[in-house]
Coordinates of C-alpha atoms in Angstrom, one line a residue:
Chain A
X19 CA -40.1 -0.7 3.9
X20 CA -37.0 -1.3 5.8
X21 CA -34.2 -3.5 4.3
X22 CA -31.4 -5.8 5.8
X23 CA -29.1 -3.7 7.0
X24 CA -25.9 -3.2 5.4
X25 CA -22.3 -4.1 6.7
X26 CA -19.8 -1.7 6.8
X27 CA -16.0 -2.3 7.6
X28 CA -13.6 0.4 7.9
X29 CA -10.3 -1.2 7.9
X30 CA -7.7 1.5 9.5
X31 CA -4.6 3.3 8.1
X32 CA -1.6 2.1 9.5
X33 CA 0.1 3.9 12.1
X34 CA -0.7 7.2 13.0
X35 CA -1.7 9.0 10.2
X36 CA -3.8 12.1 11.3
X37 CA -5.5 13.2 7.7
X38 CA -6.5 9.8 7.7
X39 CA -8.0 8.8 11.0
X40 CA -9.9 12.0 11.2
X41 CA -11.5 10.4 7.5
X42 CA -12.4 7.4 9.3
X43 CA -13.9 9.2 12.4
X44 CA -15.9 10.9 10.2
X45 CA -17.1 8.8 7.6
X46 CA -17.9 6.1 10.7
X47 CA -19.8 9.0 12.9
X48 CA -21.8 9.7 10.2
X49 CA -22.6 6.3 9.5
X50 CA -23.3 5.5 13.2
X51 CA -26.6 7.1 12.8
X52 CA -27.6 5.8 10.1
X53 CA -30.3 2.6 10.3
X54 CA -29.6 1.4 6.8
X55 CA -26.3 0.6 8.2
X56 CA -24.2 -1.2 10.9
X57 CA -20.4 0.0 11.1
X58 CA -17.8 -1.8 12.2
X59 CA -14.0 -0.8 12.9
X60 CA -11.0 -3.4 12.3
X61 CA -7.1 -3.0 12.6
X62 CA -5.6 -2.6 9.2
X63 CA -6.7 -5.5 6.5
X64 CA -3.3 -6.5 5.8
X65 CA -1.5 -6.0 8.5
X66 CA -4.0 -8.7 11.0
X67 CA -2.4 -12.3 11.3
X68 CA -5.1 -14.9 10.3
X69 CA -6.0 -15.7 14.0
X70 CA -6.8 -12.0 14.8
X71 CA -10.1 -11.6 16.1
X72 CA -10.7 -8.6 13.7
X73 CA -10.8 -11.4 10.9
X74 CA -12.6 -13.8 12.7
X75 CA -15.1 -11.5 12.8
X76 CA -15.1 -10.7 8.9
X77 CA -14.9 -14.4 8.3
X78 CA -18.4 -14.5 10.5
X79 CA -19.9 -11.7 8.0
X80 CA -22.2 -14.0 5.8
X81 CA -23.7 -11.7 3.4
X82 CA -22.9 -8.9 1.2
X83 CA -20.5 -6.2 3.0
X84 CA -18.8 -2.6 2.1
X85 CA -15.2 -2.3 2.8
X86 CA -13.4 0.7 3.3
X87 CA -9.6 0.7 3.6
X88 CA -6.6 2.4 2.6
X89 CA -5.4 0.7 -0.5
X90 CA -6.6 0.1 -3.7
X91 CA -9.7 -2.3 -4.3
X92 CA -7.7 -5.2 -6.0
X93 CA -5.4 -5.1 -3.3
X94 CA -8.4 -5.2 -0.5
X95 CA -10.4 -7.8 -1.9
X96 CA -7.5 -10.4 -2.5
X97 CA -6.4 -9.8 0.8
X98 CA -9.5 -10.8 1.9
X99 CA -9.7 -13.6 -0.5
X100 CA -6.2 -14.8 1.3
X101 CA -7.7 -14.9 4.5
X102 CA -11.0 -17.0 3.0
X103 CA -12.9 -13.8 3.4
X104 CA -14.6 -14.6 -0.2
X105 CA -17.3 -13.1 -2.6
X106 CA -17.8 -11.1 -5.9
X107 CA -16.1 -8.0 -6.4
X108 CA -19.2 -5.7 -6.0
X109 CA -18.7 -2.7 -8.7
X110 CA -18.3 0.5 -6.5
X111 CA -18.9 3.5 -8.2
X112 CA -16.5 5.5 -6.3
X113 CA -12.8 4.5 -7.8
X114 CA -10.5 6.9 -9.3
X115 CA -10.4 7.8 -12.6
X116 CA -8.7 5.3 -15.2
X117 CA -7.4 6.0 -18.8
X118 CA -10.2 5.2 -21.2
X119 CA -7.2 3.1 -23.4
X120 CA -6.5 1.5 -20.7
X121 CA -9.8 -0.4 -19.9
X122 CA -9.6 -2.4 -23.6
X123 CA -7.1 -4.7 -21.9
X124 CA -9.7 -7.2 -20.3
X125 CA -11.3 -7.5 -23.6
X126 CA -8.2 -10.3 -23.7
X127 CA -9.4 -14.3 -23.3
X128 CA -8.6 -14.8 -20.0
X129 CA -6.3 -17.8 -18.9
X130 CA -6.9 -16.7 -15.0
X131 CA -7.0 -19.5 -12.9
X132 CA -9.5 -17.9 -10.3
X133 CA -10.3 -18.0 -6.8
X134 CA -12.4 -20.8 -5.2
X135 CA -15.0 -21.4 -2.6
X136 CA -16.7 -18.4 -3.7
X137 CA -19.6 -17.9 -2.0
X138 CA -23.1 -16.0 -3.7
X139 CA -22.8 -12.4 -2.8
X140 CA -21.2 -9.4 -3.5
X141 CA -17.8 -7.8 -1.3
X142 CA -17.3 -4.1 -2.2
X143 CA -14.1 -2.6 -1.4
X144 CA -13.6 1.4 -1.6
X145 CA -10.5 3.1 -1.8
X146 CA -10.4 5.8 1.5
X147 CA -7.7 7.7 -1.0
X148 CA -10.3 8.6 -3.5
X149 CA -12.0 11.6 -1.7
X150 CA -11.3 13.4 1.4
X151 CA -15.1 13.9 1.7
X152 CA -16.9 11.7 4.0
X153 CA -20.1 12.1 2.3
X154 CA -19.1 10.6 -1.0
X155 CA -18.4 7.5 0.8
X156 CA -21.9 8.0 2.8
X157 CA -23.5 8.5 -0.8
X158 CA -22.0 5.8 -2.4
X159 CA -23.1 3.1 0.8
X160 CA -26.9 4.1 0.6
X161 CA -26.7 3.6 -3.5
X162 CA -24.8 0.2 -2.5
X163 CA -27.9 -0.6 0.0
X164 CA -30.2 0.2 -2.0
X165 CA -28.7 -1.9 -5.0
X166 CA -28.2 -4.8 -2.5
X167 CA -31.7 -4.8 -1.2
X168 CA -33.4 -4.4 -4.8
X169 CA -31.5 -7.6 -5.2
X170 CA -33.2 -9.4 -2.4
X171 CA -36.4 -8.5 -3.5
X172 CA -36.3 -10.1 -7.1
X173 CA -34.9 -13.3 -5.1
X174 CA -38.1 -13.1 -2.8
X175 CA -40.5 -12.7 -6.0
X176 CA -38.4 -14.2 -8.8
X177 CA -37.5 -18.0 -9.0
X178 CA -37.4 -19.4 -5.5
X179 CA -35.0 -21.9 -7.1
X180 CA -31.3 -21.5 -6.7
X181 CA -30.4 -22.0 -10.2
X182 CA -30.3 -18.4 -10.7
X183 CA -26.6 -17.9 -10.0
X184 CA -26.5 -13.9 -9.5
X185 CA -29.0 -13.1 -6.3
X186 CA -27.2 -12.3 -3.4
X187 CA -29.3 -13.6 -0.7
X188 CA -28.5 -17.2 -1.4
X189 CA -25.3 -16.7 1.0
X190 CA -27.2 -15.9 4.0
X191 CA -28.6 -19.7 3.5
X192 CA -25.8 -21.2 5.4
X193 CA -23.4 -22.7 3.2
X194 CA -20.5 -23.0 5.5
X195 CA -17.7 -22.2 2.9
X196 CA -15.2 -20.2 5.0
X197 CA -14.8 -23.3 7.6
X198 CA -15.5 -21.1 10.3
X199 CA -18.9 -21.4 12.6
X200 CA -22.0 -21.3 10.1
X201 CA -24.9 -20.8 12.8
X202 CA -26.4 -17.9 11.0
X203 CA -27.5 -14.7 12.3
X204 CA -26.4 -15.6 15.8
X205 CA -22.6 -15.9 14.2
X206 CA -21.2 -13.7 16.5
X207 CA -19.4 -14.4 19.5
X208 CA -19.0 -12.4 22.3
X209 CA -15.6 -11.7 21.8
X210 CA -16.2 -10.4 18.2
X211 CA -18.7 -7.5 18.8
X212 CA -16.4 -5.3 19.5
X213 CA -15.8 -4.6 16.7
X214 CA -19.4 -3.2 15.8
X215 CA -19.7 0.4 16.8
X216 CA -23.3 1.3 18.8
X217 CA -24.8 3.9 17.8
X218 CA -26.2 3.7 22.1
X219 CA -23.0 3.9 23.1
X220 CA -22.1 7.3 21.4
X221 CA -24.4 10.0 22.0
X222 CA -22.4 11.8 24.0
X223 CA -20.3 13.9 23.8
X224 CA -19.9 13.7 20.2
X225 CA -19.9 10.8 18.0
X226 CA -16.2 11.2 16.6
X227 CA -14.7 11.6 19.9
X228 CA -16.3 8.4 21.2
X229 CA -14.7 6.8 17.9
X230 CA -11.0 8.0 18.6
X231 CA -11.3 6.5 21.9
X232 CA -13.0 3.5 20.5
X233 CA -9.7 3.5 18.4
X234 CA -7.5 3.8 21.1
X235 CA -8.4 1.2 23.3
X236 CA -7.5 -1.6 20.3
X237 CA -3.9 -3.0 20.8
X238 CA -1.6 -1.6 17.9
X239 CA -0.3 -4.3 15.5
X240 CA 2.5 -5.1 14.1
X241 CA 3.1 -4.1 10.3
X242 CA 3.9 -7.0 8.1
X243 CA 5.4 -7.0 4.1
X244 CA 4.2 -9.7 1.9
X245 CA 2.7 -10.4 -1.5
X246 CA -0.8 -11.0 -2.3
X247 CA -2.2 -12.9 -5.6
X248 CA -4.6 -11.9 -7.5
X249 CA -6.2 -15.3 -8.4
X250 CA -8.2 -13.8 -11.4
X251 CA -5.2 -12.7 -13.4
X252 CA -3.0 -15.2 -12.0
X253 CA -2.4 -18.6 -14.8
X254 CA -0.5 -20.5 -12.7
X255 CA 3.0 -20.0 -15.1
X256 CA 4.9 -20.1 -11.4
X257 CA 7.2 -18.0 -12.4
X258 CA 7.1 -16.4 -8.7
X259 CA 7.8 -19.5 -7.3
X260 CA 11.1 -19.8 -9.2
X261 CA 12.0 -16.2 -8.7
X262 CA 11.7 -15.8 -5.0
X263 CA 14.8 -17.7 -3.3
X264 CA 12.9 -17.2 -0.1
X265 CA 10.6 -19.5 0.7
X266 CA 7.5 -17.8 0.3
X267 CA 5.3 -19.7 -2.2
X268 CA 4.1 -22.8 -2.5
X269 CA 1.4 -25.0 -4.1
X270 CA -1.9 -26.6 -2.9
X271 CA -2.9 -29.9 -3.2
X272 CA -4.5 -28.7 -6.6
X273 CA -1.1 -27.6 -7.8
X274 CA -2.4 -24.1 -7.2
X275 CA 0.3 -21.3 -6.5
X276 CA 0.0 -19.5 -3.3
X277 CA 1.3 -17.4 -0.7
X278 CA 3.0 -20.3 2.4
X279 CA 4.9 -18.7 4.0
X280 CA 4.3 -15.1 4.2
X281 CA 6.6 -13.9 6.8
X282 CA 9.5 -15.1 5.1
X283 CA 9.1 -12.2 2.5
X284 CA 11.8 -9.7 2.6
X285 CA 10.3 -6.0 3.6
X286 CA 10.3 -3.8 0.8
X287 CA 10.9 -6.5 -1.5
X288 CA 8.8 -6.7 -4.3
X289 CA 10.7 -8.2 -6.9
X290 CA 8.0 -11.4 -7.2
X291 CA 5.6 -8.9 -8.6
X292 CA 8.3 -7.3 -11.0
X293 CA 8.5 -10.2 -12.3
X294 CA 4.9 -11.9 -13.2
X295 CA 3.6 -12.0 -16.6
X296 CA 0.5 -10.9 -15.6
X297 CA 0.6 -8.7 -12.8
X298 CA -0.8 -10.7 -10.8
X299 CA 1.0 -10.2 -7.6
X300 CA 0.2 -7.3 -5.3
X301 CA 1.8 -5.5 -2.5
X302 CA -0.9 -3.8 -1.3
X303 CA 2.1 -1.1 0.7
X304 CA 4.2 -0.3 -2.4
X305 CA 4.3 3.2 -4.1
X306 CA 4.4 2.2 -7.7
X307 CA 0.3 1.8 -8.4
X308 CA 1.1 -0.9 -11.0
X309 CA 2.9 -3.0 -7.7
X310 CA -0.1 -2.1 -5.0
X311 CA -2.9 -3.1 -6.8
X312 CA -4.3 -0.4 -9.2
X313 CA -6.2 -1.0 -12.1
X314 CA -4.0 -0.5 -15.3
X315 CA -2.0 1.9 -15.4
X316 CA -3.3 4.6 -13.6
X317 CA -0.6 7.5 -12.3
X318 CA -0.1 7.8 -8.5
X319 CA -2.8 9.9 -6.3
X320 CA 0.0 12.3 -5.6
X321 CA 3.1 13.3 -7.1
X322 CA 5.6 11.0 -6.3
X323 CA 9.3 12.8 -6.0
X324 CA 10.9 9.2 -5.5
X325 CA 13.3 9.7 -8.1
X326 CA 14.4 12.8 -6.7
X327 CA 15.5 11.1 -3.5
X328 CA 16.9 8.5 -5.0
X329 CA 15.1 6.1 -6.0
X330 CA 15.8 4.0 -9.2
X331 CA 14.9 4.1 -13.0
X332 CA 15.7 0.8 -13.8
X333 CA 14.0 -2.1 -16.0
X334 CA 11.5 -4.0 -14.0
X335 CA 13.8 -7.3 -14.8
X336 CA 16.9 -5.7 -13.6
X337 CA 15.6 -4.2 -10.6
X338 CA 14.0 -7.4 -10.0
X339 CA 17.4 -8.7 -9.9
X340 CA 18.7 -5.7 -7.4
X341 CA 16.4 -6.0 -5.1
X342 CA 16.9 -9.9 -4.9
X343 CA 20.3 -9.8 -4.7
X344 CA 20.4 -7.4 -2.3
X345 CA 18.1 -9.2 0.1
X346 CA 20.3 -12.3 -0.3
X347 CA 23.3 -10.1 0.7
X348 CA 21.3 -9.4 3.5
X349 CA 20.8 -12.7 4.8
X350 CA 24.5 -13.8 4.1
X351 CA 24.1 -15.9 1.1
X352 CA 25.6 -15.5 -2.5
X353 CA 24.2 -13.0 -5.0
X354 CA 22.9 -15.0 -8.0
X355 CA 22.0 -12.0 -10.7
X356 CA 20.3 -13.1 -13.2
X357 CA 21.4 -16.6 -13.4
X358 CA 18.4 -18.3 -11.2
X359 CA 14.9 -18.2 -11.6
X360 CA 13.9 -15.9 -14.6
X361 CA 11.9 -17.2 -17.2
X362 CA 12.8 -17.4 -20.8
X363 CA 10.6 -14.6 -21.8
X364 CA 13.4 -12.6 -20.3
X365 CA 15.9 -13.8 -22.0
X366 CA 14.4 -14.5 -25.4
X367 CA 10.9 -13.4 -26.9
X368 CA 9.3 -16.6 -27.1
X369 CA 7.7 -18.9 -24.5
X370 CA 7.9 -22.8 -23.6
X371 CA 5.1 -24.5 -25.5
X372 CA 5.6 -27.5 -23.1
X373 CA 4.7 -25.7 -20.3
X374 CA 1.5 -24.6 -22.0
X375 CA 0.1 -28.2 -22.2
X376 CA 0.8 -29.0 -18.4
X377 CA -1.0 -25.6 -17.6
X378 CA -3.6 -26.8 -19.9
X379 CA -4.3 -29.9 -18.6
X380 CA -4.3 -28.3 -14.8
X381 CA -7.0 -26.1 -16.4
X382 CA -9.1 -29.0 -17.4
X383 CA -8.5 -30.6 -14.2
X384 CA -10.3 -27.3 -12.7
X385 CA -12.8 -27.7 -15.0
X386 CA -13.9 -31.0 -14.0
X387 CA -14.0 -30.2 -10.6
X388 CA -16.4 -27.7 -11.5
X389 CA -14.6 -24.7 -10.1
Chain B
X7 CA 31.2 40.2 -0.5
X8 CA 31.1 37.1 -1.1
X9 CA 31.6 35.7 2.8
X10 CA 32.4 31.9 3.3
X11 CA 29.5 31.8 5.7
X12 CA 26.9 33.3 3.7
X13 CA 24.8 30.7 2.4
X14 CA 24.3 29.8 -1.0
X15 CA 20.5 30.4 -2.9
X16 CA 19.6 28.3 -5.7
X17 CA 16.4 29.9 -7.5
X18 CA 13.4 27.7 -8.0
X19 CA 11.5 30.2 -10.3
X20 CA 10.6 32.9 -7.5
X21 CA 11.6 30.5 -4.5
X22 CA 14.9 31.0 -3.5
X23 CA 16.5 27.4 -1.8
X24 CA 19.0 28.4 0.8
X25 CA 22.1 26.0 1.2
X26 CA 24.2 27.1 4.4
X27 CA 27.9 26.9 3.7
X28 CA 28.3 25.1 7.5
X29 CA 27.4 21.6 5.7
X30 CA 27.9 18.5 3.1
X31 CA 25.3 17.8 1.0
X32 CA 24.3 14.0 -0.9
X33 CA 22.9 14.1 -4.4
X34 CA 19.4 13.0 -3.4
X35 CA 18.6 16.3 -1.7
X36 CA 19.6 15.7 2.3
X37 CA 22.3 17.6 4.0
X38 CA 24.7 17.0 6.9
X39 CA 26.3 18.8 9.5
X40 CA 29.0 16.8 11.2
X41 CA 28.8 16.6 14.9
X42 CA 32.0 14.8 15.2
X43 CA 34.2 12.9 13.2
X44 CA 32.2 10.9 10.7
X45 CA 28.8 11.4 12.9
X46 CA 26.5 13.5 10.9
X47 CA 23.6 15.2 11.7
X48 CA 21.2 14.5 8.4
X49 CA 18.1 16.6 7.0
X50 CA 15.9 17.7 4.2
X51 CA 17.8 20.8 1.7
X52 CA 15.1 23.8 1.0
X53 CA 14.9 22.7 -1.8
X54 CA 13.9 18.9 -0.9
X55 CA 11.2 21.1 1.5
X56 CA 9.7 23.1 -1.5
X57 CA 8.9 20.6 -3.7
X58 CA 7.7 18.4 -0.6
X59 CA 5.7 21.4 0.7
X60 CA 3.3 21.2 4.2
X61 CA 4.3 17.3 4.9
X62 CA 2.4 15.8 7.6
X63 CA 3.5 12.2 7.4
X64 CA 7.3 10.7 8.2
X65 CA 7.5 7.6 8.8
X66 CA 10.8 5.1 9.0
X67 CA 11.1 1.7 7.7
X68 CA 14.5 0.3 9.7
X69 CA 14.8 1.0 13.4
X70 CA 17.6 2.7 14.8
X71 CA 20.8 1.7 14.9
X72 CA 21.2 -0.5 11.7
X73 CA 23.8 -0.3 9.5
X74 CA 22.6 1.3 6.1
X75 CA 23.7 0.6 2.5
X76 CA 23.5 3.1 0.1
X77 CA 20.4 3.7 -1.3
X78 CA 18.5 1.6 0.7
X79 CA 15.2 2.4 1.3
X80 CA 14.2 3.5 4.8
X81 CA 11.1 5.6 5.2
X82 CA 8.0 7.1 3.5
X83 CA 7.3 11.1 3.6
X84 CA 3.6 11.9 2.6
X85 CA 2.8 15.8 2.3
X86 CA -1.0 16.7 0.9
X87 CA 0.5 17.6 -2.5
X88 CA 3.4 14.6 -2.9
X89 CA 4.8 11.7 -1.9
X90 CA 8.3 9.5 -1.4
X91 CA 10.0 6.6 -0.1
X92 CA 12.8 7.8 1.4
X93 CA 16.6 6.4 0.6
X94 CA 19.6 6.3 2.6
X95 CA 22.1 8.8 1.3
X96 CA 25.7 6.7 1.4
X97 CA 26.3 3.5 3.4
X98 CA 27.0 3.8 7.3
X99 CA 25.0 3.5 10.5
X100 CA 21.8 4.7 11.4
X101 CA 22.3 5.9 15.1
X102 CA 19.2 7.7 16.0
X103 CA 16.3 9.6 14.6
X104 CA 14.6 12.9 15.5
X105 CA 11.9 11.2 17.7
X106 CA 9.9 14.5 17.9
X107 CA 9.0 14.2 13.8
X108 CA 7.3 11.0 14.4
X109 CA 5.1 12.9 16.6
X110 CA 4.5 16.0 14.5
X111 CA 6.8 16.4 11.5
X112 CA 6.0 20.3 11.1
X113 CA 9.7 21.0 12.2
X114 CA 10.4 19.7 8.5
X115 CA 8.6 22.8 7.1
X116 CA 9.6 25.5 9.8
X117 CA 12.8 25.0 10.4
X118 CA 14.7 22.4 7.8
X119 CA 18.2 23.3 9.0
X120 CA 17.4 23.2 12.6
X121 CA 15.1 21.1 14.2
X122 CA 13.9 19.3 11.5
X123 CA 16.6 16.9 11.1
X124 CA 15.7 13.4 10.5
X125 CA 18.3 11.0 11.8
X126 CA 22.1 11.0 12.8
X127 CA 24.4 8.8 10.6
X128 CA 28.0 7.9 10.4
X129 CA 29.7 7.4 7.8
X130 CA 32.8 7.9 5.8
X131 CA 31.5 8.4 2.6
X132 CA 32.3 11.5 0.5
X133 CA 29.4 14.2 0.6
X134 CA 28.8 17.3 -2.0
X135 CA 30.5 20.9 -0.9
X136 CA 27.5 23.7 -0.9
X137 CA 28.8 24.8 -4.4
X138 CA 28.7 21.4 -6.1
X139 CA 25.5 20.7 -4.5
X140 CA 24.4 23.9 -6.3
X141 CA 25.6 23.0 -9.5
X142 CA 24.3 19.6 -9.2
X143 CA 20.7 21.6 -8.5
X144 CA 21.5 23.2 -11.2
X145 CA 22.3 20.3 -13.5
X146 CA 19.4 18.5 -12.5
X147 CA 16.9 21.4 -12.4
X148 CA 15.3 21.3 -16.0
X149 CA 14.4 17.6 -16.0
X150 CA 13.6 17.9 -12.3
X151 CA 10.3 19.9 -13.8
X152 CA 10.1 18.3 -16.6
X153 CA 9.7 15.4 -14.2
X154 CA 7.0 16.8 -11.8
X155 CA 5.0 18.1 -15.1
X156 CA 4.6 14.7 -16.3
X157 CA 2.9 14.1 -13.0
X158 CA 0.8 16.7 -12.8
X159 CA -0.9 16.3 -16.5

């Protein structure tokens, strides 16, 4: 029996990187063929404005999808999340390998304040760093089909009720939670198929080739630098907000932190995420691992030799500090060290217990709206 | 024996990193050969290329010309084995770049001293001789693989 086909969106490297565009030529070739799956090709995640049409188009997606890009999985699916691309981190099997010690941290109670709007199904994002091998990515998309679609069929002969909060196909029923178009199946507008690769289109001469082109023919875009929160470690403690004398966060109108004004964020900079409590902040380009959005504290894929060429050793308070100042000097304003912004925890051990109760009674607030 | 010009080898183990007398030298690995008066040309030591091995990725951060300060940050350099942001050497201008390495960076491995260079800078500030570079190799050496150990286990 034949399944719903299952979405596949290769988000691409950012410039030209040829180890990795021959990975995504080759993983999308061989998925081209494949009937359990339809393929699609975007301009890098994180690097698309929220008006580019290679969002649009992930914001039309309405059920389940596998995405494949070039940073870590946290830092792919709260980019998505930022761009109201939203759904449950689907467990991949494919991650790299984490520290056993490590994992015991979530055991924690969590004082997270989430994300919202979130609709029923399941987003799985996939490292492209993890294997050079196309076929482990190939292998771990059928077990993610077949997982998806053995789904489906328990919603089909379980409980046709929609109390039963974990099927996926509920989605696919047309709550319009993203604010974009919600017709259904028919979702797609012209201008957004181009990003789905057809299998018609490619027989000849060979797959990958008609890829590359494929490729070529998209307008480059611009990179961009900014932070990205990871609302499910995030508490709200808006210690960012005090930190960054830039303009770049700001608050909803649930008093939730968030990421306004992107573009004011100073490339490179990622003293925000330096400073968080709870690592909550992401900049999906840095080279530190803890900064971009691994999981714990897993070491780099390769050997970094930073140091070496000169790069810092510095506490992450005091480099914090550097990198601030420095972008202030930058812009022509006064240095301010460490006399603006920085929580008491830095200063002395213990934390405000009058700031817990406001936090608390924003919690509750959540609460009641049922979030 | 011991000729002026003849370059300098610091041992890596068996590798043997060669540091031509005809140059300055910063502390985080780059030399520079001045083509005038406080214009220099700047690239990666042997040394910088050995631990970097095959690197098939450059790619700058600032655009040329901008004024640099030191240490700032100003590229990424990705090789199948390692990786690094890449840091200005002293403060002073970024003039140009070796447009052909953003194309193909091979030049980096090939020929380090030649047509790999990566970017023209002036500046004033005071660079290592080839000796002190040497010693400052060899200073640095033991917790340089002491470093790359910790990485690898």
């Amino acid at each position: 029996m034949a399944g719903k086909k299952l979405t596949v969106v290769i988000s691409q490297a950012q410039g030209k990187h040829p180890v990795r565009s021959k990975l995504e030529e080759e993983v999308a070739a061989a998925l081209l063929m494949d009937p359990q799956v339809s393929v699609s090709l975007v301009p890098h995640l994180y690097d698309m404005s929220a008006d580019h049409t290679g969002l649009v188009f992930l914001r039309s997606l309405k059920g389940p999808f596998v995405l494949l890009g070039w940073q870590y999985p946290r830092a792919l699916h709260w980019t998505l999340d930022r761009q109201q691309i939203r759904g449950h981190m689907g467990i991949t099997e494919l991650i790299e390998e984490i520290d056993d010690d490590e994992e015991a941290i979530d055991d924690q109670p969590s004082q997270a304040i989430g994300s919202t709007e979130m609709p029923n199904r399941n987003i799985y994002c996939i490292d492209l760093r993890v294997s050079s091998n196309p076929q482990e990515y190939i292998e771990e998309i059928h077990r993610i089909y077949e997982e998806e679609n053995q789904q489906l069929v328990q919603l089909t002969f379980g409980s046709l009720t929609n109390g039963n909060g974990s099927s996926n196909g509920v989605a696919q029923n047309g709550s319009a939670t993203n604010g974009s178009s919600s017709n259904g199946n028919s979702g797609l507008t012209f201008d957004l198929t181009q990003y789905i690769l057809n299998p018609a289109e490619s027989d000849t001469p060979s797959a990958k080739e008609e890829i590359a082109q494929f490729k070529a023919t998209q307008p480059p875009i611009k990179r961009r630098w900014y932070p990205v929160i990871d609302y499910s470690r995030c508490t709200n403690c808006m210690e960012c907000i005090d930190f960054c004398l830039f303009g770049v966060y700001g608050v909803d109108n649930l008093d939730r932190i968030l990421v306004e004004e992107q573009d004011n964020c100073k490339k490179g900079c990622p003293a925000c995420s330096r400073v968080c409590p709870e690592n909550a902040i992401i900049f999906p380009g840095h080279k530190t691992p803890a900064i971009a959005g691994a999981e714990g504290e897993v070491a780099g894929l390769k050997i970094d030799l930073s140091k070496l060429f000169g790069g810092s050793d510095d506490d992450a308070v005091d480099l914090a500090i550097r990198e601030r100042d420095a972008e202030l000097m930058a812009d022509g304003r006064e240095m301010v060290g460490k006399s603006v912004g920085l929580a008491e925890r830095h200063t002395t051990s213990s934390r405000c217990r009058g700031e817990r109760d406001e936090l608390d009674d924003l919690m509750d607030e959540l609460d009641s709206l049922g979030i | 024996m011991n000729d002026a010009s003849d370059p300098l080898i610091f041992m890596m183990g068996q590798y043997e990193a060669i540091i031509p007398q005809d140059r300055v030298y910063s502390s985080n690995h780059l030399w520079l050969k001045e083509l005038e008066p406080d214009l220099f040309r700047v690239g990666f030591t042997s040394y910088s290329v050995r631990l970097l091995q095959d690197v098939y990725f450059l790619e700058w951060r600032v655009e040329a010309p901008t004024s640099l300060r030191l240490k700032q940050e100003i590229g990424e350099i990705e090789s199948s084995k390692a990786l690094s942001t890449l840091y200005s050497p002293a403060e002073g201008e970024l003039v140009q770049f070796n447009e052909h390495l953003l194309d193909d960076p091979t030049p980096i491995n090939t020929d380090c001293y030649g047509t790999g260079w990566l970017y023209d800078l002036r500046t004033s500030a005071i660079m290592k001789r080839p000796s002190e570079y040497v010693a400052h190799l060899d200073e640095g050496w033991e917790k340089t693989q002491n470093m790359l150990k910790g990485q690898i286990n």
